[in-house]
mmCIF file of C-alpha atoms in Angstrom:
data_model
loop_
_atom_site.group_PDB
_atom_site.id
_atom_site.type_symbol
_atom_site.label_atom_id
_atom_site.label_comp_id
_atom_site.label_asym_id
_atom_site.label_seq_id
_atom_site.Cartn_x
_atom_site.Cartn_y
_atom_site.Cartn_z
ATOM 1 C CA MET A 924 19.230 55.206 -76.394
ATOM 2 C CA LYS A 925 21.585 53.006 -74.824
ATOM 3 C CA LYS A 926 21.480 55.052 -71.352
ATOM 4 C CA LYS A 927 17.974 54.921 -70.525
ATOM 5 C CA LYS A 928 18.370 50.757 -71.674
ATOM 6 C CA ARG A 929 20.265 50.683 -69.097
ATOM 7 C CA ILE A 930 18.607 52.370 -66.819
ATOM 8 C CA ASP A 931 15.981 50.447 -67.450
ATOM 9 C CA ASN A 932 17.497 47.401 -67.326
ATOM 10 C CA LEU A 933 18.187 47.805 -64.113
ATOM 11 C CA GLN A 934 14.170 49.247 -62.742
ATOM 12 C CA ILE A 935 13.015 45.650 -64.256
ATOM 13 C CA VAL A 936 16.650 44.348 -62.319
ATOM 14 C CA SER A 937 14.886 46.454 -58.943
ATOM 15 C CA GLY A 938 11.225 45.186 -59.144
ATOM 16 C CA ILE A 939 13.000 41.272 -59.439
ATOM 17 C CA VAL A 940 14.398 41.689 -57.047
ATOM 18 C CA ILE A 941 12.125 42.998 -54.294
ATOM 19 C CA PHE A 942 9.580 40.592 -55.454
ATOM 20 C CA LEU A 943 12.061 38.170 -54.451
ATOM 21 C CA SER A 944 12.972 39.702 -51.342
ATOM 22 C CA PHE A 945 8.654 39.385 -50.181
ATOM 23 C CA LEU A 946 8.129 35.861 -51.977
ATOM 24 C CA SER A 947 10.384 35.146 -50.011
ATOM 25 C CA LEU A 948 10.145 36.192 -46.605
ATOM 26 C CA ILE A 949 6.027 35.587 -46.764
ATOM 27 C CA LEU A 950 7.319 31.790 -47.523
ATOM 28 C CA THR A 951 9.988 31.668 -45.075
ATOM 29 C CA SER A 952 7.377 32.972 -42.726
ATOM 30 C CA SER A 953 5.072 29.866 -41.637
ATOM 31 C CA ASP A 954 6.650 26.090 -39.807
ATOM 32 C CA GLY A 955 3.759 24.286 -43.240
ATOM 33 C CA SER A 956 2.330 21.340 -42.161
ATOM 34 C CA THR A 957 1.629 20.729 -38.731
ATOM 35 C CA ILE A 958 2.397 16.837 -36.924
ATOM 36 C CA GLU A 959 -1.046 16.358 -34.927
ATOM 37 C CA GLN A 960 -1.514 12.358 -32.994
ATOM 38 C CA THR A 961 -3.687 10.975 -30.651
ATOM 39 C CA TYR A 962 -2.588 8.700 -28.171
ATOM 40 C CA GLN A 963 -5.426 6.907 -25.735
ATOM 41 C CA PHE A 964 -4.493 5.981 -22.335
ATOM 42 C CA PRO A 965 -3.520 2.679 -20.997
ATOM 43 C CA GLU A 966 -5.818 -0.060 -19.752
ATOM 44 C CA SER A 967 -3.634 -0.873 -16.823
ATOM 45 C CA TYR A 968 -0.767 1.372 -15.637
ATOM 46 C CA LEU A 969 -0.597 2.053 -12.139
ATOM 47 C CA GLN A 970 2.141 0.755 -9.444
ATOM 48 C CA ASP A 971 1.414 -0.872 -6.278
ATOM 49 C CA GLY A 972 1.466 1.432 -3.570
ATOM 50 C CA ILE A 973 -1.504 3.410 -4.534
ATOM 51 C CA ASP A 974 -4.391 4.366 -3.181
ATOM 52 C CA PRO A 975 -7.464 1.774 -4.206
ATOM 53 C CA ALA A 976 -9.540 3.818 -4.844
ATOM 54 C CA TRP A 977 -7.663 7.358 -6.297
ATOM 55 C CA GLY A 978 -6.429 4.845 -8.223
ATOM 56 C CA ASP A 979 -10.188 2.884 -9.867
ATOM 57 C CA ALA A 980 -11.283 6.144 -9.872
ATOM 58 C CA ILE A 981 -8.676 7.652 -11.627
ATOM 59 C CA ASN A 982 -8.425 5.000 -14.448
ATOM 60 C CA LYS A 983 -12.238 4.774 -14.447
ATOM 61 C CA ALA A 984 -12.502 8.267 -15.915
ATOM 62 C CA LEU A 985 -9.040 8.766 -18.023
ATOM 63 C CA LYS A 986 -11.191 5.963 -19.711
ATOM 64 C CA GLU A 987 -12.426 8.576 -21.807
ATOM 65 C CA TYR A 988 -9.773 11.012 -22.235
ATOM 66 C CA GLN A 989 -6.908 11.480 -24.814
ATOM 67 C CA ILE A 990 -3.372 13.462 -25.250
ATOM 68 C CA ASP A 991 -3.237 15.311 -28.658
ATOM 69 C CA VAL A 992 0.032 16.457 -29.750
ATOM 70 C CA ARG A 993 0.351 18.900 -32.336
ATOM 71 C CA TYR A 994 3.412 20.581 -33.723
ATOM 72 C CA PRO A 995 5.605 21.856 -37.323
ATOM 73 C CA ALA A 996 6.647 18.815 -38.836
ATOM 74 C CA ARG A 997 9.545 21.005 -41.166
ATOM 75 C CA PRO A 998 9.981 24.362 -38.645
ATOM 76 C CA TRP A 999 12.644 26.849 -40.044
ATOM 77 C CA TYR A 1000 16.446 25.517 -38.830
ATOM 78 C CA GLY A 1001 17.300 29.531 -36.913
ATOM 79 C CA LYS A 1002 13.587 29.624 -35.393
ATOM 80 C CA PRO A 1003 11.632 28.704 -32.292
ATOM 81 C CA PHE A 1004 8.344 26.877 -33.069
ATOM 82 C CA ILE A 1005 6.016 25.724 -30.124
ATOM 83 C CA LEU A 1006 5.147 21.673 -28.954
ATOM 84 C CA GLN A 1007 2.449 21.148 -27.298
ATOM 85 C CA ILE A 1008 0.927 18.535 -24.731
ATOM 86 C CA THR A 1009 -3.705 18.962 -24.154
ATOM 87 C CA LEU A 1010 -5.513 15.766 -22.324
ATOM 88 C CA THR A 1011 -9.256 16.638 -24.018
ATOM 89 C CA GLU A 1012 -12.240 14.189 -24.177
ATOM 90 C CA ARG A 1013 -12.286 11.823 -25.778
ATOM 91 C CA ASP A 1014 -14.334 12.400 -29.461
ATOM 92 C CA GLY A 1015 -17.713 10.747 -28.998
ATOM 93 C CA GLU A 1016 -17.605 10.465 -25.952
ATOM 94 C CA ILE A 1017 -19.741 10.566 -23.581
ATOM 95 C CA ASN A 1018 -18.109 12.743 -20.313
ATOM 96 C CA SER A 1019 -19.370 9.936 -17.189
ATOM 97 C CA THR A 1020 -17.890 11.770 -14.242
ATOM 98 C CA GLU A 1021 -21.596 12.285 -12.608
ATOM 99 C CA GLU A 1022 -21.977 8.527 -12.453
ATOM 100 C CA THR A 1023 -17.961 7.896 -11.211
ATOM 101 C CA GLY A 1024 -17.885 10.802 -8.973
ATOM 102 C CA ASN A 1025 -15.586 13.786 -8.409
ATOM 103 C CA PRO A 1026 -12.848 11.762 -9.165
ATOM 104 C CA ALA A 1027 -9.525 12.387 -7.125
ATOM 105 C CA PHE A 1028 -7.495 15.232 -7.673
ATOM 106 C CA PHE A 1029 -4.036 14.517 -9.805
ATOM 107 C CA ILE A 1030 -0.282 16.465 -12.227
ATOM 108 C CA LEU A 1031 0.010 15.136 -15.486
ATOM 109 C CA ASP A 1032 4.028 15.161 -15.769
ATOM 110 C CA THR A 1033 5.480 15.542 -18.696
ATOM 111 C CA ASN A 1034 8.714 15.092 -19.389
ATOM 112 C CA LEU A 1035 10.357 16.224 -22.739
ATOM 113 C CA ASP A 1036 13.434 14.314 -24.036
ATOM 114 C CA LEU A 1037 14.669 16.758 -26.931
ATOM 115 C CA LYS A 1038 18.123 16.872 -28.060
ATOM 116 C CA GLY A 1039 20.201 19.594 -29.497
ATOM 117 C CA VAL A 1040 17.236 22.136 -28.654
ATOM 118 C CA GLU A 1041 16.568 24.917 -26.095
ATOM 119 C CA VAL A 1042 13.783 24.751 -24.168
ATOM 120 C CA GLU A 1043 11.417 27.195 -22.540
ATOM 121 C CA PRO A 1044 10.043 27.574 -19.348
ATOM 122 C CA SER A 1045 11.486 24.458 -18.808
ATOM 123 C CA GLN A 1046 11.614 20.419 -19.970
ATOM 124 C CA ARG A 1047 9.576 19.394 -17.365
ATOM 125 C CA LEU A 1048 5.935 21.074 -17.224
ATOM 126 C CA LEU A 1049 3.329 20.055 -14.019
ATOM 127 C CA LEU A 1050 -0.281 20.261 -15.023
ATOM 128 C CA PRO A 1051 -2.150 20.077 -12.610
ATOM 129 C CA ILE A 1052 -6.051 17.803 -12.950
ATOM 130 C CA GLN A 1053 -9.292 18.147 -11.483
ATOM 131 C CA LEU A 1054 -11.257 16.110 -14.077
ATOM 132 C CA PRO A 1055 -13.204 16.617 -15.739
ATOM 133 C CA GLN A 1056 -11.297 19.927 -16.538
ATOM 134 C CA THR A 1057 -8.359 19.716 -19.737
ATOM 135 C CA GLY A 1058 -5.625 21.483 -20.139
ATOM 136 C CA PHE A 1059 -2.896 21.996 -22.340
ATOM 137 C CA VAL A 1060 0.927 22.689 -21.945
ATOM 138 C CA GLN A 1061 3.281 23.761 -24.386
ATOM 139 C CA TRP A 1062 7.234 23.874 -24.717
ATOM 140 C CA LYS A 1063 8.804 26.940 -27.084
ATOM 141 C CA ILE A 1064 11.298 24.970 -28.426
ATOM 142 C CA LEU A 1065 14.664 26.648 -30.641
ATOM 143 C CA ALA A 1066 17.022 24.059 -32.327
ATOM 144 C CA ASN A 1067 20.704 24.322 -31.707
ATOM 145 C CA THR A 1068 21.551 22.753 -34.832
ATOM 146 C CA SER A 1069 19.807 21.467 -38.467
ATOM 147 C CA ASP A 1070 20.128 18.154 -37.515
ATOM 148 C CA ILE A 1071 17.717 17.139 -33.852
ATOM 149 C CA GLU A 1072 17.412 13.644 -33.393
ATOM 150 C CA SER A 1073 14.483 11.874 -32.742
ATOM 151 C CA GLY A 1074 13.074 12.805 -29.023
ATOM 152 C CA ARG A 1075 9.913 11.842 -26.990
ATOM 153 C CA VAL A 1076 7.866 13.293 -24.357
ATOM 154 C CA TRP A 1077 7.158 11.080 -21.037
ATOM 155 C CA ILE A 1078 3.337 11.100 -19.629
ATOM 156 C CA SER A 1079 3.838 10.104 -16.334
ATOM 157 C CA LEU A 1080 0.983 10.597 -13.137
ATOM 158 C CA LEU A 1081 1.187 12.091 -10.298
ATOM 159 C CA PRO A 1082 -2.032 11.100 -7.117
ATOM 160 C CA GLY A 1083 -0.821 14.654 -5.481
ATOM 161 C CA ALA A 1084 1.136 17.820 -5.066
ATOM 162 C CA ASP A 1085 2.978 16.034 -1.961
ATOM 163 C CA ALA A 1086 4.089 12.534 -4.242
ATOM 164 C CA LYS A 1087 7.493 11.559 -4.600
ATOM 165 C CA ASN A 1088 6.592 9.086 -6.682
ATOM 166 C CA SER A 1089 5.649 9.261 -10.170
ATOM 167 C CA ILE A 1090 2.975 6.822 -12.107
ATOM 168 C CA PRO A 1091 4.563 6.390 -16.007
ATOM 169 C CA VAL A 1092 1.699 6.253 -18.698
ATOM 170 C CA LEU A 1093 2.942 6.665 -22.163
ATOM 171 C CA VAL A 1094 6.751 8.153 -23.746
ATOM 172 C CA LEU A 1095 4.939 9.559 -27.328
ATOM 173 C CA PRO A 1096 7.444 9.781 -30.159
ATOM 174 C CA ILE A 1097 8.802 13.180 -31.241
ATOM 175 C CA THR A 1098 9.794 13.024 -35.236
ATOM 176 C CA ILE A 1099 10.776 16.977 -36.608
ATOM 177 C CA GLU A 1100 13.102 18.069 -40.085
ATOM 178 C CA VAL A 1101 14.151 21.052 -39.221
ATOM 179 C CA ARG A 1102 14.243 23.387 -42.641
ATOM 180 C CA THR A 1103 18.120 24.935 -43.363
ATOM 181 C CA VAL A 1104 19.105 27.742 -46.322
ATOM 182 C CA CYS A 1105 22.399 27.143 -47.123
ATOM 183 C CA GLY A 1106 23.180 25.963 -43.351
ATOM 184 C CA LEU A 1107 22.058 29.030 -42.390
ATOM 185 C CA LYS A 1108 19.662 29.716 -39.545
ATOM 186 C CA ILE A 1109 16.167 31.477 -41.140
ATOM 187 C CA TRP A 1110 16.873 34.826 -39.582
ATOM 188 C CA ILE A 1111 19.977 35.212 -41.667
ATOM 189 C CA TRP A 1112 18.384 35.105 -44.298
ATOM 190 C CA ARG A 1113 15.533 37.224 -43.775
ATOM 191 C CA VAL A 1114 17.027 40.033 -43.011
ATOM 192 C CA LEU A 1115 19.252 40.241 -45.729
ATOM 193 C CA TRP A 1116 16.223 39.258 -48.077
ATOM 194 C CA VAL A 1117 14.710 42.557 -45.749
ATOM 195 C CA GLY A 1118 18.327 44.792 -47.122
ATOM 196 C CA PHE A 1119 17.556 43.581 -50.657
ATOM 197 C CA GLY A 1120 14.647 45.109 -50.675
ATOM 198 C CA ILE A 1121 15.435 47.974 -49.277
ATOM 199 C CA ALA A 1122 17.421 48.230 -50.882
ATOM 200 C CA GLY A 1123 15.680 47.315 -54.802
ATOM 201 C CA ILE A 1124 12.534 50.223 -53.665
ATOM 202 C CA GLY A 1125 15.862 51.981 -53.188
ATOM 203 C CA ILE A 1126 16.526 51.875 -56.525
ATOM 204 C CA LEU A 1127 12.667 52.840 -57.708
ATOM 205 C CA ILE A 1128 12.233 55.315 -55.535
ATOM 206 C CA PHE A 1129 15.833 57.118 -56.447
ATOM 207 C CA ARG A 1130 14.921 57.286 -60.530
ATOM 208 C CA ARG A 1131 11.354 57.206 -60.595
ATOM 209 C CA VAL A 1132 13.356 60.807 -58.353
ATOM 210 C CA LYS A 1133 15.980 61.687 -60.933
ATOM 211 C CA LYS A 1134 13.780 61.442 -64.262
ATOM 212 C CA THR A 1135 11.556 63.852 -62.762
ATOM 213 C CA LYS A 1136 14.392 66.016 -62.153
ATOM 214 C CA ASP A 1137 15.407 65.443 -65.617
ATOM 215 C CA ILE A 1138 12.250 66.131 -67.045
#
């Protein structure tokens, strides 16, 4: 009787381990809440030496556009996440490119300044734009430490592919809180939880087979 009770307790513990393992895998599969911020282009940012016709067209056209920023608020330590910068039309605005003509071509120059991380494809990304075209750039980021300092994204405009100097227009603050369990990377915990789950399933199958043989 005591042996049977011990076997039943082992099966119960195995079931609990399996449940907790799968629950932990599910909870750590998502980065949780997402930070979404919107920034408007400033009224004036053009520098000396820029073609006035190009400057007026871009300055007027970009009043109808905005920069949207999206990234996870609390990514897991050891799990890559995406930071995305999007050029899009402002909500409720009517595109007036027909009235202003076709604005000059420009390049959206984005530079990620964030310490303690690995970045793909590179910290600086260039996005060619011909309004009313919109588009986005994104970085794949992997934290090298569980304590990331606040960073920023520098947004500038390049008048063309041959331009030597960019025109700074926006500085976007980036604040990321990296989550960790006992200071270990999350993939280590996920491997352990998978191992515990497999072990629990193995014990249940073994007890079921043994019980069948004993009948």
